[in-house]
Amino acid sequence: INWEALLVWETAPLSSALVIDDNQGFVGLFRRYLMGHPWQVVGATHLAEARALIKEARPAAIILDVLMPDADGWDLLVALKADADTRDIPVIVCSVLHEPEIALSLGAAAYLPKPVTEQALVEALRPFRQGAR
């Protein structure tokens, strides 16, 4: 048992991370990765669902896949950064496409290549935990 992680889990409020990926398996994987960390994972497998959740839940961070069947993740990133209500939500682009320069130029806070390790995910989210600033 990682007692330090358990102590953080019990004393820290949960921050929400919205995982937007058409593969439900990635949502479940990220949920498992963040167990024991002060994050609550909410998943969306379609961009329309993601847009509704962003307005409703105001996540502390968004993890965004680029290749989606119903729309392009790049378009959502651009729309989020252009909207005064959502531009301050950090977006981590997570994709099999190796395009970190494009992600960062469009306003992403970070880029994670797939496949993602638990350590890489936790480190990418660390600066965006509510109360961490």
mmCIF file of the C-alpha atoms, coordinates in Angstrom:
data_MODEL
# 
_entry.id   MODEL 
# 
loop_
_atom_site.group_PDB 
_atom_site.id 
_atom_site.type_symbol 
_atom_site.label_atom_id 
_atom_site.label_alt_id 
_atom_site.label_comp_id 
_atom_site.label_asym_id 
_atom_site.label_entity_id 
_atom_site.label_seq_id 
_atom_site.pdbx_PDB_ins_code 
_atom_site.Cartn_x 
_atom_site.Cartn_y 
_atom_site.Cartn_z 
_atom_site.occupancy 
_atom_site.B_iso_or_equiv 
_atom_site.pdbx_formal_charge 
_atom_site.auth_seq_id 
_atom_site.auth_comp_id 
_atom_site.auth_asym_id 
_atom_site.auth_atom_id 
_atom_site.pdbx_PDB_model_num 
ATOM 1   C CA . ILE A 1 1   ? 0.000   0.000  0.000   1.00 0.00 ? 1   ILE A CA 1 
ATOM 2   C CA . ASN A 1 2   ? 1.253   3.440  -0.919  1.00 0.00 ? 2   ASN A CA 1 
ATOM 3   C CA . TRP A 1 3   ? 0.451   5.177  2.363   1.00 0.00 ? 3   TRP A CA 1 
ATOM 4   C CA . GLU A 1 4   ? 1.540   8.587  1.118   1.00 0.00 ? 4   GLU A CA 1 
ATOM 5   C CA . ALA A 1 5   ? -0.876  8.401  -1.826  1.00 0.00 ? 5   ALA A CA 1 
ATOM 6   C CA . LEU A 1 6   ? -3.615  7.154  0.490   1.00 0.00 ? 6   LEU A CA 1 
ATOM 7   C CA . LEU A 1 7   ? -3.059  10.085 2.864   1.00 0.00 ? 7   LEU A CA 1 
ATOM 8   C CA . VAL A 1 8   ? -3.227  12.546 -0.055  1.00 0.00 ? 8   VAL A CA 1 
ATOM 9   C CA . TRP A 1 9   ? -6.382  10.823 -1.290  1.00 0.00 ? 9   TRP A CA 1 
ATOM 10  C CA . GLU A 1 10  ? -8.098  11.075 2.088   1.00 0.00 ? 10  GLU A CA 1 
ATOM 11  C CA . THR A 1 11  ? -7.169  14.693 2.808   1.00 0.00 ? 11  THR A CA 1 
ATOM 12  C CA . ALA A 1 12  ? -7.340  16.359 -0.610  1.00 0.00 ? 12  ALA A CA 1 
ATOM 13  C CA . PRO A 1 13  ? -10.537 17.322 -2.386  1.00 0.00 ? 13  PRO A CA 1 
ATOM 14  C CA . LEU A 1 14  ? -11.014 15.625 -5.732  1.00 0.00 ? 14  LEU A CA 1 
ATOM 15  C CA . SER A 1 15  ? -10.311 17.507 -8.923  1.00 0.00 ? 15  SER A CA 1 
ATOM 16  C CA . SER A 1 16  ? -12.212 16.432 -11.997 1.00 0.00 ? 16  SER A CA 1 
ATOM 17  C CA . ALA A 1 17  ? -10.523 15.361 -15.218 1.00 0.00 ? 17  ALA A CA 1 
ATOM 18  C CA . LEU A 1 18  ? -12.659 15.012 -18.322 1.00 0.00 ? 18  LEU A CA 1 
ATOM 19  C CA . VAL A 1 19  ? -11.268 12.328 -20.632 1.00 0.00 ? 19  VAL A CA 1 
ATOM 20  C CA . ILE A 1 20  ? -12.529 12.775 -24.204 1.00 0.00 ? 20  ILE A CA 1 
ATOM 21  C CA . ASP A 1 21  ? -11.756 9.670  -26.253 1.00 0.00 ? 21  ASP A CA 1 
ATOM 22  C CA . ASP A 1 22  ? -13.935 7.595  -28.573 1.00 0.00 ? 22  ASP A CA 1 
ATOM 23  C CA . ASN A 1 23  ? -12.350 4.456  -27.082 1.00 0.00 ? 23  ASN A CA 1 
ATOM 24  C CA . GLN A 1 24  ? -14.192 3.737  -23.824 1.00 0.00 ? 24  GLN A CA 1 
ATOM 25  C CA . GLY A 1 25  ? -11.235 1.538  -22.857 1.00 0.00 ? 25  GLY A CA 1 
ATOM 26  C CA . PHE A 1 26  ? -9.002  4.603  -22.503 1.00 0.00 ? 26  PHE A CA 1 
ATOM 27  C CA . VAL A 1 27  ? -11.497 6.254  -20.184 1.00 0.00 ? 27  VAL A CA 1 
ATOM 28  C CA . GLY A 1 28  ? -11.443 3.129  -18.000 1.00 0.00 ? 28  GLY A CA 1 
ATOM 29  C CA . LEU A 1 29  ? -7.649  2.902  -18.161 1.00 0.00 ? 29  LEU A CA 1 
ATOM 30  C CA . PHE A 1 30  ? -7.222  6.528  -17.082 1.00 0.00 ? 30  PHE A CA 1 
ATOM 31  C CA . ARG A 1 31  ? -9.771  5.983  -14.311 1.00 0.00 ? 31  ARG A CA 1 
ATOM 32  C CA . ARG A 1 32  ? -7.667  3.049  -13.032 1.00 0.00 ? 32  ARG A CA 1 
ATOM 33  C CA . TYR A 1 33  ? -4.440  5.056  -13.384 1.00 0.00 ? 33  TYR A CA 1 
ATOM 34  C CA . LEU A 1 34  ? -5.854  7.874  -11.260 1.00 0.00 ? 34  LEU A CA 1 
ATOM 35  C CA . MET A 1 35  ? -7.270  5.666  -8.497  1.00 0.00 ? 35  MET A CA 1 
ATOM 36  C CA . GLY A 1 36  ? -5.398  6.597  -5.355  1.00 0.00 ? 36  GLY A CA 1 
ATOM 37  C CA . HIS A 1 37  ? -4.736  10.070 -6.702  1.00 0.00 ? 37  HIS A CA 1 
ATOM 38  C CA . PRO A 1 38  ? -6.980  13.056 -5.928  1.00 0.00 ? 38  PRO A CA 1 
ATOM 39  C CA . TRP A 1 39  ? -8.680  12.976 -9.331  1.00 0.00 ? 39  TRP A CA 1 
ATOM 40  C CA . GLN A 1 40  ? -12.194 12.048 -10.366 1.00 0.00 ? 40  GLN A CA 1 
ATOM 41  C CA . VAL A 1 41  ? -12.373 10.906 -13.977 1.00 0.00 ? 41  VAL A CA 1 
ATOM 42  C CA . VAL A 1 42  ? -15.393 11.693 -16.111 1.00 0.00 ? 42  VAL A CA 1 
ATOM 43  C CA . GLY A 1 43  ? -15.466 10.268 -19.611 1.00 0.00 ? 43  GLY A CA 1 
ATOM 44  C CA . ALA A 1 44  ? -17.001 11.336 -22.905 1.00 0.00 ? 44  ALA A CA 1 
ATOM 45  C CA . THR A 1 45  ? -16.813 9.278  -26.079 1.00 0.00 ? 45  THR A CA 1 
ATOM 46  C CA . HIS A 1 46  ? -18.396 11.887 -28.394 1.00 0.00 ? 46  HIS A CA 1 
ATOM 47  C CA . LEU A 1 47  ? -17.609 15.569 -28.766 1.00 0.00 ? 47  LEU A CA 1 
ATOM 48  C CA . ALA A 1 48  ? -21.251 16.629 -28.323 1.00 0.00 ? 48  ALA A CA 1 
ATOM 49  C CA . GLU A 1 49  ? -21.311 14.807 -24.976 1.00 0.00 ? 49  GLU A CA 1 
ATOM 50  C CA . ALA A 1 50  ? -17.962 16.382 -24.079 1.00 0.00 ? 50  ALA A CA 1 
ATOM 51  C CA . ARG A 1 51  ? -19.211 19.906 -24.803 1.00 0.00 ? 51  ARG A CA 1 
ATOM 52  C CA . ALA A 1 52  ? -22.220 19.387 -22.517 1.00 0.00 ? 52  ALA A CA 1 
ATOM 53  C CA . LEU A 1 53  ? -20.031 17.984 -19.723 1.00 0.00 ? 53  LEU A CA 1 
ATOM 54  C CA . ILE A 1 54  ? -17.582 20.872 -19.990 1.00 0.00 ? 54  ILE A CA 1 
ATOM 55  C CA . LYS A 1 55  ? -20.358 23.420 -19.530 1.00 0.00 ? 55  LYS A CA 1 
ATOM 56  C CA . GLU A 1 56  ? -22.019 21.417 -16.751 1.00 0.00 ? 56  GLU A CA 1 
ATOM 57  C CA . ALA A 1 57  ? -19.036 20.115 -14.760 1.00 0.00 ? 57  ALA A CA 1 
ATOM 58  C CA . ARG A 1 58  ? -16.283 22.702 -15.411 1.00 0.00 ? 58  ARG A CA 1 
ATOM 59  C CA . PRO A 1 59  ? -13.465 20.151 -15.108 1.00 0.00 ? 59  PRO A CA 1 
ATOM 60  C CA . ALA A 1 60  ? -10.100 21.102 -13.616 1.00 0.00 ? 60  ALA A CA 1 
ATOM 61  C CA . ALA A 1 61  ? -8.437  19.571 -16.694 1.00 0.00 ? 61  ALA A CA 1 
ATOM 62  C CA . ILE A 1 62  ? -9.380  17.994 -20.012 1.00 0.00 ? 62  ILE A CA 1 
ATOM 63  C CA . ILE A 1 63  ? -7.550  15.086 -21.641 1.00 0.00 ? 63  ILE A CA 1 
ATOM 64  C CA . LEU A 1 64  ? -8.390  15.200 -25.336 1.00 0.00 ? 64  LEU A CA 1 
ATOM 65  C CA . ASP A 1 65  ? -7.910  12.640 -28.089 1.00 0.00 ? 65  ASP A CA 1 
ATOM 66  C CA . VAL A 1 66  ? -7.530  14.122 -31.552 1.00 0.00 ? 66  VAL A CA 1 
ATOM 67  C CA . LEU A 1 67  ? -8.841  11.328 -33.779 1.00 0.00 ? 67  LEU A CA 1 
ATOM 68  C CA . MET A 1 68  ? -12.579 11.135 -33.096 1.00 0.00 ? 68  MET A CA 1 
ATOM 69  C CA . PRO A 1 69  ? -15.211 9.667  -35.434 1.00 0.00 ? 69  PRO A CA 1 
ATOM 70  C CA . ASP A 1 70  ? -17.792 12.454 -35.037 1.00 0.00 ? 70  ASP A CA 1 
ATOM 71  C CA . ALA A 1 71  ? -15.458 15.452 -35.244 1.00 0.00 ? 71  ALA A CA 1 
ATOM 72  C CA . ASP A 1 72  ? -11.866 16.559 -34.979 1.00 0.00 ? 72  ASP A CA 1 
ATOM 73  C CA . GLY A 1 73  ? -10.269 17.034 -31.558 1.00 0.00 ? 73  GLY A CA 1 
ATOM 74  C CA . TRP A 1 74  ? -8.221  19.919 -32.934 1.00 0.00 ? 74  TRP A CA 1 
ATOM 75  C CA . ASP A 1 75  ? -11.469 21.777 -33.690 1.00 0.00 ? 75  ASP A CA 1 
ATOM 76  C CA . LEU A 1 76  ? -12.674 21.288 -30.116 1.00 0.00 ? 76  LEU A CA 1 
ATOM 77  C CA . LEU A 1 77  ? -9.349  22.528 -28.740 1.00 0.00 ? 77  LEU A CA 1 
ATOM 78  C CA . VAL A 1 78  ? -9.551  25.678 -30.868 1.00 0.00 ? 78  VAL A CA 1 
ATOM 79  C CA . ALA A 1 79  ? -13.177 26.257 -29.816 1.00 0.00 ? 79  ALA A CA 1 
ATOM 80  C CA . LEU A 1 80  ? -12.355 25.807 -26.113 1.00 0.00 ? 80  LEU A CA 1 
ATOM 81  C CA . LYS A 1 81  ? -9.480  28.279 -26.284 1.00 0.00 ? 81  LYS A CA 1 
ATOM 82  C CA . ALA A 1 82  ? -11.584 30.834 -28.213 1.00 0.00 ? 82  ALA A CA 1 
ATOM 83  C CA . ASP A 1 83  ? -14.424 30.769 -25.638 1.00 0.00 ? 83  ASP A CA 1 
ATOM 84  C CA . ALA A 1 84  ? -14.004 33.071 -22.619 1.00 0.00 ? 84  ALA A CA 1 
ATOM 85  C CA . ASP A 1 85  ? -15.867 30.537 -20.438 1.00 0.00 ? 85  ASP A CA 1 
ATOM 86  C CA . THR A 1 86  ? -13.498 27.656 -21.211 1.00 0.00 ? 86  THR A CA 1 
ATOM 87  C CA . ARG A 1 87  ? -10.172 29.144 -22.309 1.00 0.00 ? 87  ARG A CA 1 
ATOM 88  C CA . ASP A 1 88  ? -8.658  28.777 -18.822 1.00 0.00 ? 88  ASP A CA 1 
ATOM 89  C CA . ILE A 1 89  ? -9.369  25.039 -18.570 1.00 0.00 ? 89  ILE A CA 1 
ATOM 90  C CA . PRO A 1 90  ? -6.061  23.265 -19.250 1.00 0.00 ? 90  PRO A CA 1 
ATOM 91  C CA . VAL A 1 91  ? -6.252  20.767 -22.114 1.00 0.00 ? 91  VAL A CA 1 
ATOM 92  C CA . ILE A 1 92  ? -3.801  17.884 -22.405 1.00 0.00 ? 92  ILE A CA 1 
ATOM 93  C CA . VAL A 1 93  ? -3.811  16.452 -25.919 1.00 0.00 ? 93  VAL A CA 1 
ATOM 94  C CA . CYS A 1 94  ? -3.355  12.680 -25.807 1.00 0.00 ? 94  CYS A CA 1 
ATOM 95  C CA . SER A 1 95  ? -2.994  11.038 -29.198 1.00 0.00 ? 95  SER A CA 1 
ATOM 96  C CA . VAL A 1 96  ? -1.281  8.446  -31.363 1.00 0.00 ? 96  VAL A CA 1 
ATOM 97  C CA . LEU A 1 97  ? -0.484  11.331 -33.715 1.00 0.00 ? 97  LEU A CA 1 
ATOM 98  C CA . HIS A 1 98  ? 2.929   12.681 -32.844 1.00 0.00 ? 98  HIS A CA 1 
ATOM 99  C CA . GLU A 1 99  ? 2.011   16.366 -33.148 1.00 0.00 ? 99  GLU A CA 1 
ATOM 100 C CA . PRO A 1 100 ? 3.061   18.079 -29.888 1.00 0.00 ? 100 PRO A CA 1 
ATOM 101 C CA . GLU A 1 101 ? 3.957   21.318 -31.709 1.00 0.00 ? 101 GLU A CA 1 
ATOM 102 C CA . ILE A 1 102 ? 0.480   21.616 -33.213 1.00 0.00 ? 102 ILE A CA 1 
ATOM 103 C CA . ALA A 1 103 ? -1.153  20.824 -29.853 1.00 0.00 ? 103 ALA A CA 1 
ATOM 104 C CA . LEU A 1 104 ? 0.843   23.483 -28.028 1.00 0.00 ? 104 LEU A CA 1 
ATOM 105 C CA . SER A 1 105 ? 0.412   26.073 -30.805 1.00 0.00 ? 105 SER A CA 1 
ATOM 106 C CA . LEU A 1 106 ? -3.386  25.629 -30.606 1.00 0.00 ? 106 LEU A CA 1 
ATOM 107 C CA . GLY A 1 107 ? -3.389  26.252 -26.859 1.00 0.00 ? 107 GLY A CA 1 
ATOM 108 C CA . ALA A 1 108 ? -2.928  22.833 -25.258 1.00 0.00 ? 108 ALA A CA 1 
ATOM 109 C CA . ALA A 1 109 ? -1.211  22.922 -21.886 1.00 0.00 ? 109 ALA A CA 1 
ATOM 110 C CA . ALA A 1 110 ? 0.618   19.651 -22.577 1.00 0.00 ? 110 ALA A CA 1 
ATOM 111 C CA . TYR A 1 111 ? 0.882   16.742 -24.980 1.00 0.00 ? 111 TYR A CA 1 
ATOM 112 C CA . LEU A 1 112 ? 0.942   13.025 -24.095 1.00 0.00 ? 112 LEU A CA 1 
ATOM 113 C CA . PRO A 1 113 ? 1.707   10.418 -26.756 1.00 0.00 ? 113 PRO A CA 1 
ATOM 114 C CA . LYS A 1 114 ? -0.232  7.155  -26.680 1.00 0.00 ? 114 LYS A CA 1 
ATOM 115 C CA . PRO A 1 115 ? 0.331   4.658  -25.195 1.00 0.00 ? 115 PRO A CA 1 
ATOM 116 C CA . VAL A 1 116 ? 0.307   6.576  -21.904 1.00 0.00 ? 116 VAL A CA 1 
ATOM 117 C CA . THR A 1 117 ? 1.830   5.337  -18.671 1.00 0.00 ? 117 THR A CA 1 
ATOM 118 C CA . GLU A 1 118 ? 0.292   6.004  -15.279 1.00 0.00 ? 118 GLU A CA 1 
ATOM 119 C CA . GLN A 1 119 ? 3.324   8.043  -14.244 1.00 0.00 ? 119 GLN A CA 1 
ATOM 120 C CA . ALA A 1 120 ? 3.164   10.220 -17.371 1.00 0.00 ? 120 ALA A CA 1 
ATOM 121 C CA . LEU A 1 121 ? -0.553  10.894 -16.838 1.00 0.00 ? 121 LEU A CA 1 
ATOM 122 C CA . VAL A 1 122 ? -0.163  11.774 -13.153 1.00 0.00 ? 122 VAL A CA 1 
ATOM 123 C CA . GLU A 1 123 ? 2.795   14.072 -13.915 1.00 0.00 ? 123 GLU A CA 1 
ATOM 124 C CA . ALA A 1 124 ? 0.926   15.815 -16.743 1.00 0.00 ? 124 ALA A CA 1 
ATOM 125 C CA . LEU A 1 125 ? -2.064  16.480 -14.485 1.00 0.00 ? 125 LEU A CA 1 
ATOM 126 C CA . ARG A 1 126 ? -0.098  17.518 -11.372 1.00 0.00 ? 126 ARG A CA 1 
ATOM 127 C CA . PRO A 1 127 ? 0.074   21.277 -12.156 1.00 0.00 ? 127 PRO A CA 1 
ATOM 128 C CA . PHE A 1 128 ? -3.671  21.480 -12.782 1.00 0.00 ? 128 PHE A CA 1 
ATOM 129 C CA . ARG A 1 129 ? -5.077  20.048 -9.555  1.00 0.00 ? 129 ARG A CA 1 
ATOM 130 C CA . GLN A 1 130 ? -7.503  22.440 -7.910  1.00 0.00 ? 130 GLN A CA 1 
ATOM 131 C CA . GLY A 1 131 ? -5.705  24.029 -5.006  1.00 0.00 ? 131 GLY A CA 1 
ATOM 132 C CA . ALA A 1 132 ? -2.289  23.086 -6.394  1.00 0.00 ? 132 ALA A CA 1 
ATOM 133 C CA . ARG A 1 133 ? -1.483  26.621 -7.539  1.00 0.00 ? 133 ARG A CA 1 
# 
